[in-house]
């Protein structure tokens, strides 16, 4: 479904991606792991065309993203949901209006239909009572759940999660991952979860890929990654300070 | 050789910036000229740029007119022509001070907020989120500000002019003794429709200029709080300088 071929990307002359090749099959959840600042979020932004690669190509269902313009790109993007690391909620809108925004602007539904759909979505993420609040008035966990509700409200085929549990306490992080798992069971979306919190995300992942020094170092099932003999993968998973990954690289 | 290279690099960098700003404006005009227009967003911006700037315009207009009345009276008194105080105050305000000072005040009050708002939306990925919903951020963030500023600036300038004229009358007429009939009568003799239109065209173009520069700077803000703060400062400085520059160009070429 999603195929990245030899993606290279530099920022201000500093190479971040040095030939990333990755494939995600329809309906599977791929967890992308790797150190902070190694370009995991950059990969997600390439997949939705927010960043263009210097070299290489990205195919979505066989369509080359670099060849899509205007309406075609817009149509492709409407198949995606994206959970931004910081939520990216519109600060001038309430929680309800944030979730309703894509429906109001991109569909011809009546206000009553939108109200019913948004309330259902808010209930699904456990925010029934928070619809009237503004993003500045809610906690980090509620913010992520609102962003999740907004990403889900259009029933996308593909959802990209950028650090969905970072900065949350273990209970809320667990709740968010449970939500992802239960909604995947209902909608069977294709998902990519970017994280460096391995223990929490592995149970819901079908496959795991590790990004290291701008390339995919290892990819496989969670069990294969956990039992990997690669010293870099092993050090990253164990979180040890000793090993080939140096402090300066992180 | 190195200095020639540096000069070339700087020139190219400057041309690239001007080109990007030109493309930004062209994109905004294209979006403004094609439906759908986001009417509720435009009204909200008119309220913010226009209505919320009224108090500061009332104050600056009144004091500008009062200073003009005071200075004008003593200057004209040397030539025995205090009867022309009304036209002097009115023409100074309508043709120059009204549009320019209104532009500068709106830049400081609303332009800086436009840059900060768009800049924060940029760094917090709200603009990316809009694009991913298949929405054109220009239609929501730039076009409403552009149209609203072009509506609000002429109205605010009109308020500035009227309040300034009465401020001048308060000092020149009530305090220094120029007669009401003389002040307003001579004004209607000397102020022509073209003078009013000159001020109107200037304020319209200043509105577009403020919205363009301030939106552009916010849209291309750098990373973090520092990036937004830098963009806001640059927006205010550049808008202010360009208002004065464009005022000179319009005055010399068109009128």
Coordinates of C-alpha atoms in Angstrom, one line a residue:
Chain A
X1 CA 0.0 0.0 0.0
X2 CA 2.8 2.4 1.0
X3 CA 6.2 2.0 -0.6
X4 CA 9.2 4.2 0.0
X5 CA 12.1 3.6 -2.4
X6 CA 15.6 4.9 -1.6
X7 CA 14.5 8.2 0.0
X8 CA 17.2 10.8 0.5
X9 CA 16.6 14.1 2.3
X10 CA 19.0 16.8 3.6
X11 CA 18.2 19.9 5.6
X12 CA 20.6 22.8 5.2
X13 CA 23.2 20.4 3.8
X14 CA 22.8 18.0 6.7
X15 CA 21.6 14.6 5.5
X16 CA 18.8 13.2 7.6
X17 CA 17.5 10.3 5.4
X18 CA 20.2 8.5 3.4
X19 CA 18.3 5.9 1.3
X20 CA 15.2 4.9 3.3
X21 CA 13.3 2.0 1.8
X22 CA 10.2 0.8 3.5
X23 CA 6.9 -1.0 2.7
X24 CA 3.7 -1.0 4.6
X25 CA 1.0 -3.5 3.6
X26 CA -2.8 -2.7 3.7
X27 CA -4.3 -3.2 7.1
X28 CA -1.1 -3.6 9.0
X29 CA 0.3 -1.5 11.8
X30 CA 4.0 -0.7 11.4
X31 CA 5.9 0.7 14.3
X32 CA 8.8 2.9 13.3
X33 CA 11.4 3.1 16.1
X34 CA 14.7 5.0 16.3
X35 CA 16.5 7.7 18.3
X36 CA 15.2 11.2 18.7
X37 CA 16.1 13.5 15.8
X38 CA 16.9 10.6 13.5
X39 CA 14.1 11.5 11.0
X40 CA 11.2 9.3 12.0
X41 CA 8.7 12.2 11.7
X42 CA 10.4 13.3 8.5
X43 CA 9.5 9.9 7.0
X44 CA 5.8 10.4 8.0
X45 CA 5.8 13.9 6.4
X46 CA 7.3 12.5 3.2
X47 CA 4.5 9.9 3.0
X48 CA 1.8 12.6 3.0
X49 CA 3.7 15.0 0.7
X50 CA 4.4 17.7 3.3
X51 CA 8.1 17.2 2.6
X52 CA 9.5 16.3 -0.8
X53 CA 12.5 14.0 -1.1
X54 CA 15.7 15.1 -2.6
X55 CA 15.9 11.6 -4.3
X56 CA 13.8 8.5 -4.4
X57 CA 10.1 8.0 -4.7
X58 CA 7.1 7.3 -2.6
X59 CA 4.2 5.1 -4.0
X60 CA 0.8 5.0 -2.5
X61 CA -1.2 2.1 -4.1
X62 CA 1.2 2.4 -7.0
X63 CA 0.7 6.1 -7.5
X64 CA 3.9 8.1 -7.4
X65 CA 3.4 11.0 -4.9
X66 CA 5.8 13.3 -6.8
X67 CA 3.6 13.1 -9.9
X68 CA 0.5 14.2 -8.0
X69 CA -0.6 17.8 -8.2
X70 CA -3.5 19.9 -6.9
X71 CA -6.8 17.9 -6.8
X72 CA -5.0 14.6 -7.1
X73 CA -2.8 15.3 -4.1
X74 CA -5.8 16.6 -2.2
X75 CA -7.8 13.4 -3.0
X76 CA -4.9 11.2 -1.9
X77 CA -4.5 13.2 1.3
X78 CA -8.2 12.8 2.1
X79 CA -7.4 9.1 2.5
X80 CA -5.0 9.9 5.4
X81 CA -5.5 10.7 9.0
X82 CA -2.5 12.2 10.9
X83 CA -2.0 12.4 14.6
X84 CA 0.6 15.1 15.1
X85 CA 3.1 14.9 17.9
X86 CA 1.8 18.1 19.5
X87 CA -1.8 17.5 18.4
X88 CA -1.9 20.5 16.0
X89 CA -5.3 21.4 17.2
X90 CA -6.6 24.8 16.1
X91 CA -6.2 26.9 19.2
X92 CA -9.1 29.3 18.4
X93 CA -11.6 26.4 18.1
X94 CA -13.2 24.3 20.8
X95 CA -12.6 20.5 21.1
X96 CA -16.0 20.0 19.3
X97 CA -15.2 22.5 16.5
X98 CA -11.8 21.0 16.0
X99 CA -13.2 17.5 15.4
X100 CA -16.1 19.0 13.3
X101 CA -13.7 21.1 11.2
X102 CA -12.8 18.6 8.5
X103 CA -16.5 17.6 8.2
X104 CA -17.7 21.2 7.9
X105 CA -15.0 22.2 5.4
X106 CA -14.7 19.0 3.3
X107 CA -18.2 17.5 3.2
X108 CA -21.7 18.6 2.5
X109 CA -23.2 17.2 5.7
X110 CA -25.8 19.2 7.6
X111 CA -24.9 20.7 10.9
X112 CA -27.1 18.1 12.7
X113 CA -25.4 15.2 11.0
X114 CA -22.0 16.7 11.9
X115 CA -23.1 17.1 15.5
X116 CA -24.1 13.5 15.8
X117 CA -20.9 12.2 14.2
X118 CA -18.7 14.5 16.3
X119 CA -20.4 13.5 19.5
X120 CA -20.1 9.9 18.6
X121 CA -16.4 10.3 17.9
X122 CA -15.7 12.3 21.1
X123 CA -17.5 9.5 23.0
X124 CA -15.3 6.9 21.4
X125 CA -12.2 8.6 22.7
X126 CA -13.8 9.3 26.1
X127 CA -14.2 13.1 25.7
X128 CA -18.0 13.4 25.7
X129 CA -17.9 16.2 28.3
X130 CA -15.0 18.2 26.9
X131 CA -16.5 19.4 23.6
X132 CA -16.9 23.0 24.8
X133 CA -13.3 23.4 26.0
X134 CA -10.5 25.0 24.1
X135 CA -7.2 23.2 23.5
X136 CA -5.5 25.4 26.1
X137 CA -7.9 24.2 28.8
X138 CA -7.3 20.5 28.4
X139 CA -4.6 18.1 29.5
X140 CA -1.9 16.5 27.2
X141 CA -3.8 13.2 27.2
X142 CA -7.1 14.9 26.3
X143 CA -5.3 16.9 23.6
X144 CA -3.9 13.7 22.0
X145 CA -7.4 12.1 22.2
X146 CA -9.0 15.1 20.6
X147 CA -6.4 15.0 17.8
X148 CA -7.1 11.3 17.4
X149 CA -10.8 12.0 17.2
X150 CA -10.2 14.6 14.5
X151 CA -8.0 12.2 12.6
X152 CA -10.6 9.5 12.8
X153 CA -13.7 11.5 12.1
X154 CA -13.4 11.2 8.3
X155 CA -12.8 7.4 8.6
X156 CA -9.4 7.4 6.8
X157 CA -7.8 4.3 5.3
X158 CA -4.4 5.2 6.5
X159 CA -3.5 6.8 9.9
X160 CA 0.0 8.1 10.7
X161 CA 0.7 8.5 14.4
X162 CA 3.6 10.7 15.4
X163 CA 4.7 9.9 18.9
X164 CA 1.1 9.3 20.2
X165 CA 2.2 8.5 23.7
X166 CA 5.2 10.7 24.3
X167 CA 4.9 13.0 27.3
X168 CA 1.8 11.1 28.7
X169 CA 1.6 9.3 32.0
X170 CA 1.6 5.4 31.7
X171 CA -2.1 5.1 32.3
X172 CA -3.1 7.6 29.7
X173 CA -0.5 6.3 27.3
X174 CA -2.0 2.8 27.8
X175 CA -5.5 4.2 27.1
X176 CA -4.4 5.8 23.9
X177 CA -2.8 2.6 22.6
X178 CA -5.9 0.6 23.6
X179 CA -7.9 3.1 21.6
X180 CA -5.7 2.6 18.6
X181 CA -6.0 -1.1 18.9
X182 CA -9.7 -1.2 19.3
X183 CA -10.4 1.3 16.5
X184 CA -8.0 -0.7 14.2
X185 CA -10.1 -3.8 15.0
X186 CA -13.2 -1.9 13.8
X187 CA -11.8 0.0 10.9
X188 CA -8.8 -2.1 9.8
X189 CA -6.9 1.0 8.8
X190 CA -3.3 0.9 7.7
X191 CA -1.2 2.6 10.4
X192 CA 2.4 3.8 11.0
X193 CA 3.2 4.5 14.6
X194 CA 6.4 6.6 15.2
X195 CA 7.7 6.1 18.7
X196 CA 10.7 5.4 20.8
X197 CA 8.6 3.9 23.6
X198 CA 9.0 0.3 22.6
X199 CA 7.4 -1.7 25.4
X200 CA 4.1 0.1 25.1
X201 CA 3.7 -0.1 21.3
X202 CA 5.1 -3.5 20.4
X203 CA 2.0 -5.4 21.6
X204 CA -0.2 -3.6 19.0
X205 CA 2.3 -3.6 16.1
X206 CA 2.3 -6.2 13.3
X207 CA 5.7 -5.2 12.1
X208 CA 8.5 -3.0 13.5
X209 CA 11.2 -1.1 11.5
X210 CA 14.2 0.6 13.1
X211 CA 15.6 3.8 11.6
X212 CA 19.3 4.4 12.3
X213 CA 21.7 6.9 10.7
X214 CA 19.2 7.7 8.0
X215 CA 18.5 4.2 6.9
X216 CA 16.2 1.3 7.9
X217 CA 18.6 -0.8 9.9
X218 CA 16.2 -3.7 10.7
X219 CA 12.6 -4.6 9.9
X220 CA 10.4 -7.6 11.0
X221 CA 7.8 -8.8 13.4
X222 CA 8.0 -7.5 17.0
X223 CA 9.4 -10.9 18.0
X224 CA 12.1 -10.8 15.3
X225 CA 13.2 -7.3 16.4
X226 CA 13.2 -8.3 20.1
X227 CA 15.4 -11.3 19.4
X228 CA 17.6 -9.4 16.9
X229 CA 21.3 -10.1 17.1
X230 CA 22.3 -6.7 15.8
X231 CA 24.2 -4.9 18.6
X232 CA 22.6 -1.5 17.7
X233 CA 19.0 -2.9 17.8
X234 CA 19.8 -4.8 21.0
X235 CA 21.2 -1.6 22.6
X236 CA 18.3 0.5 21.5
X237 CA 15.7 -2.0 22.8
X238 CA 17.4 -2.6 26.1
X239 CA 18.0 1.2 26.5
X240 CA 21.6 0.5 27.6
X241 CA 24.1 3.3 27.8
X242 CA 26.8 0.9 26.7
X243 CA 27.1 -0.1 23.1
X244 CA 27.7 1.1 19.5
X245 CA 25.1 3.9 19.8
X246 CA 27.0 6.9 21.1
X247 CA 25.5 9.7 23.3
X248 CA 26.4 12.3 20.6
X249 CA 24.3 10.4 18.1
X250 CA 21.2 10.7 20.3
Chain B
X1 CA 37.1 37.7 -5.8
X2 CA 35.5 36.7 -2.5
X3 CA 33.8 40.0 -2.2
X4 CA 32.3 39.7 -5.7
X5 CA 31.1 36.2 -4.8
X6 CA 29.6 37.6 -1.6
X7 CA 27.9 40.4 -3.5
X8 CA 26.5 38.0 -6.0
X9 CA 25.2 35.6 -3.3
X10 CA 23.6 38.5 -1.4
X11 CA 21.9 39.8 -4.6
X12 CA 20.6 36.3 -5.5
X13 CA 19.3 35.8 -1.9
X14 CA 17.5 39.2 -2.1
X15 CA 16.0 38.4 -5.5
X16 CA 14.9 35.0 -4.3
X17 CA 13.2 36.6 -1.3
X18 CA 11.4 39.2 -3.4
X19 CA 10.3 36.4 -5.8
X20 CA 8.9 34.3 -3.0
X21 CA 7.1 37.3 -1.6
X22 CA 5.7 38.1 -5.0
X23 CA 4.5 34.5 -5.5
X24 CA 2.9 34.6 -2.1
X25 CA 0.9 37.7 -3.0
X26 CA 0.0 36.2 -6.4
X27 CA -1.3 33.1 -4.7
X28 CA -3.3 35.1 -2.2
X29 CA -4.9 37.2 -5.0
X30 CA -5.7 34.1 -7.0
X31 CA -7.4 32.5 -3.9
X32 CA -9.2 35.8 -3.2
X33 CA -10.5 36.0 -6.8
X34 CA -11.8 32.4 -6.9
X35 CA -14.6 30.9 -4.7
X36 CA -15.2 29.8 -2.0
X37 CA -14.5 32.9 0.1
X38 CA -14.7 32.2 3.8
X39 CA -17.1 35.0 4.7
X40 CA -17.2 34.3 8.5
X41 CA -13.4 34.3 8.6
X42 CA -13.4 37.7 6.8
X43 CA -15.9 39.2 9.2
X44 CA -13.9 38.0 12.1
X45 CA -10.8 39.7 10.7
X46 CA -12.7 42.9 10.0
X47 CA -13.7 42.9 13.6
X48 CA -10.2 42.3 14.7
X49 CA -8.3 44.6 12.3
X50 CA -11.0 47.2 12.1
X51 CA -13.3 47.5 15.1
X52 CA -10.6 46.6 17.7
X53 CA -8.3 49.3 16.3
X54 CA -10.9 52.0 16.6
X55 CA -9.8 53.3 20.0
X56 CA -6.2 53.7 19.1
X57 CA -7.2 55.4 15.8
X58 CA -9.5 57.8 17.7
X59 CA -6.7 58.8 20.1
X60 CA -4.0 59.1 17.5
X61 CA -6.4 61.0 15.1
X62 CA -7.5 63.4 17.8
X63 CA -4.0 64.2 18.9
X64 CA -2.6 64.5 15.4
X65 CA -5.3 66.9 14.5
X66 CA -4.8 68.9 17.7
X67 CA -1.0 69.2 17.0
X68 CA -1.6 70.2 13.4
X69 CA -4.1 72.8 14.6
X70 CA -1.6 74.3 17.0
X71 CA 1.4 74.2 14.7
X72 CA -0.6 75.3 11.7
X73 CA -2.2 78.3 13.6
X74 CA 1.2 79.7 14.7
X75 CA 2.8 79.2 11.3
X76 CA -0.1 80.7 9.4
X77 CA -0.4 83.5 11.9
X78 CA 3.1 84.7 10.7
X79 CA 1.6 85.3 7.2
X80 CA -1.7 86.6 8.4
X81 CA -3.6 83.6 6.9
X82 CA -5.0 81.8 9.9
X83 CA -8.3 81.6 7.9
X84 CA -6.6 78.8 5.9
X85 CA -6.1 76.6 9.0
X86 CA -9.1 74.4 8.1
X87 CA -7.9 73.5 4.6
X88 CA -4.3 73.0 5.9
X89 CA -5.4 70.6 8.6
X90 CA -7.8 68.8 6.4
X91 CA -5.5 68.4 3.4
X92 CA -2.6 67.3 5.6
X93 CA -4.8 64.6 7.2
X94 CA -6.7 63.4 4.2
X95 CA -3.8 63.2 1.7
X96 CA -1.0 62.1 4.0
X97 CA -1.2 61.8 7.7
X98 CA -4.5 60.0 7.9
X99 CA -3.6 57.0 5.6
X100 CA 0.1 56.8 6.8
X101 CA -0.5 57.1 10.5
X102 CA -3.5 54.7 10.3
X103 CA -1.3 52.2 8.4
X104 CA 1.5 52.5 11.0
X105 CA -0.9 52.1 13.9
X106 CA -2.7 49.1 12.4
X107 CA 0.7 47.5 11.6
X108 CA 1.7 47.8 15.2
X109 CA -1.6 46.7 16.7
X110 CA -3.0 44.1 14.2
X111 CA -0.2 43.4 11.8
X112 CA 2.1 42.1 14.5
X113 CA -0.7 39.9 15.8
X114 CA -1.4 38.5 12.3
X115 CA 2.3 37.5 12.0
X116 CA 2.3 35.9 15.5
X117 CA -0.9 34.0 14.9
X118 CA 0.1 32.5 11.6
X119 CA 3.7 31.9 12.9
X120 CA 2.4 30.0 15.9
X121 CA 0.1 28.0 13.6
X122 CA 3.1 27.2 11.5
X123 CA 5.4 26.0 14.3
X124 CA 2.6 24.1 16.0
X125 CA 1.9 22.2 12.7
X126 CA -1.7 23.6 12.5
X127 CA -1.0 24.8 8.9
X128 CA 0.3 21.3 8.1
X129 CA -2.9 19.8 9.6
X130 CA -5.0 22.0 7.3
X131 CA -3.0 20.9 4.3
X132 CA -3.5 17.3 5.3
X133 CA -7.3 17.8 5.5
X134 CA -7.0 18.8 1.8
X135 CA -7.7 22.5 2.7
X136 CA -5.8 25.4 1.2
X137 CA -4.4 27.4 4.2
X138 CA -4.3 30.6 2.1
X139 CA -8.1 30.6 2.0
X140 CA -8.4 30.5 5.8
X141 CA -5.4 32.4 6.9
X142 CA -4.2 34.9 4.3
X143 CA -7.2 35.8 2.1
X144 CA -9.5 36.8 5.0
X145 CA -6.8 39.1 6.4
X146 CA -6.1 40.6 3.0
X147 CA -9.7 41.4 2.2
X148 CA -10.4 42.5 5.8
X149 CA -7.4 44.8 5.9
X150 CA -8.5 46.4 2.5
X151 CA -12.0 47.0 3.9
X152 CA -10.9 48.1 7.4
X153 CA -8.0 50.5 6.5
X154 CA -10.1 53.0 4.5
X155 CA -12.8 53.0 7.2
X156 CA -10.2 53.6 9.9
X157 CA -8.5 56.3 7.9
X158 CA -11.9 58.0 7.4
X159 CA -12.4 58.0 11.2
X160 CA -8.8 59.2 11.7
X161 CA -9.4 62.1 9.3
X162 CA -12.7 63.2 10.8
X163 CA -11.5 63.0 14.3
X164 CA -8.3 64.8 13.3
X165 CA -10.2 67.6 11.6
X166 CA -12.3 68.1 14.8
X167 CA -9.2 67.9 16.9
X168 CA -7.7 70.7 14.8
X169 CA -10.9 72.7 15.1
X170 CA -10.9 72.2 18.9
X171 CA -7.4 73.8 19.2
X172 CA -7.6 76.3 16.3
X173 CA -11.2 77.3 16.8
X174 CA -12.2 76.8 20.4
X175 CA -8.8 77.6 22.0
X176 CA -7.1 80.0 19.6
X177 CA -10.1 81.8 18.1
X178 CA -10.5 80.8 14.5
X179 CA -14.2 81.0 13.6
X180 CA -16.2 77.8 13.0
X181 CA -17.5 79.2 9.7
X182 CA -14.0 80.2 8.5
X183 CA -12.5 76.8 9.6
X184 CA -15.1 74.6 7.9
X185 CA -16.0 77.0 5.1
X186 CA -12.5 77.4 3.8
X187 CA -12.1 73.7 4.1
X188 CA -15.0 73.0 1.7
X189 CA -13.5 75.5 -0.7
X190 CA -10.1 73.9 -0.9
X191 CA -10.6 70.2 -0.3
X192 CA -11.5 68.4 -3.6
X193 CA -12.9 65.0 -4.2
X194 CA -9.5 64.0 -5.8
X195 CA -7.8 64.7 -2.4
X196 CA -10.2 62.3 -0.7
X197 CA -9.7 59.7 -3.3
X198 CA -6.0 60.0 -3.0
X199 CA -6.2 59.2 0.7
X200 CA -8.7 56.3 -0.1
X201 CA -6.4 54.7 -2.7
X202 CA -3.4 55.0 -0.3
X203 CA -5.3 53.4 2.6
X204 CA -6.5 50.6 0.4
X205 CA -3.0 49.8 -0.8
X206 CA -1.6 50.1 2.8
X207 CA -4.2 47.6 3.9
X208 CA -3.1 45.1 1.2
X209 CA 0.5 45.8 2.0
X210 CA 0.2 45.2 5.8
X211 CA -1.8 41.9 5.3
X212 CA 0.7 40.7 2.7
X213 CA 3.9 41.4 4.6
X214 CA 2.6 40.3 8.0
X215 CA 1.0 37.1 6.7
X216 CA 4.1 36.2 4.6
X217 CA 6.4 36.7 7.6
X218 CA 4.2 34.5 9.8
X219 CA 3.8 31.8 7.1
X220 CA 7.6 31.6 6.8
X221 CA 8.4 32.0 10.5
X222 CA 11.4 30.1 11.8
X223 CA 11.5 27.4 14.5
X224 CA 10.2 28.0 18.0
X225 CA 9.3 31.0 20.0
X226 CA 12.4 32.8 18.8
X227 CA 11.4 32.3 15.1
X228 CA 8.0 33.7 15.7
X229 CA 9.3 36.7 17.7
X230 CA 11.9 37.4 14.9
X231 CA 9.2 37.1 12.2
X232 CA 6.9 39.5 14.1
X233 CA 9.7 42.2 14.5
X234 CA 10.6 41.8 10.8
X235 CA 7.0 42.1 9.8
X236 CA 6.4 45.3 11.7
X237 CA 9.6 47.0 10.6
X238 CA 9.2 46.0 6.9
X239 CA 5.6 46.9 6.8
X240 CA 6.3 50.3 8.4
X241 CA 9.2 51.1 6.0
X242 CA 7.2 49.9 3.0
X243 CA 4.2 52.0 3.9
X244 CA 6.4 55.2 3.9
X245 CA 8.2 54.1 0.7
X246 CA 4.9 53.2 -1.1
X247 CA 3.3 56.5 0.1
X248 CA 6.1 58.4 -1.6
X249 CA 5.8 56.4 -4.8
X250 CA 2.0 56.9 -4.9
X251 CA 2.3 60.6 -4.2
X252 CA 5.0 61.2 -6.8
X253 CA 3.7 59.0 -9.6
X254 CA -0.1 59.1 -9.3
X255 CA -1.0 62.5 -8.0

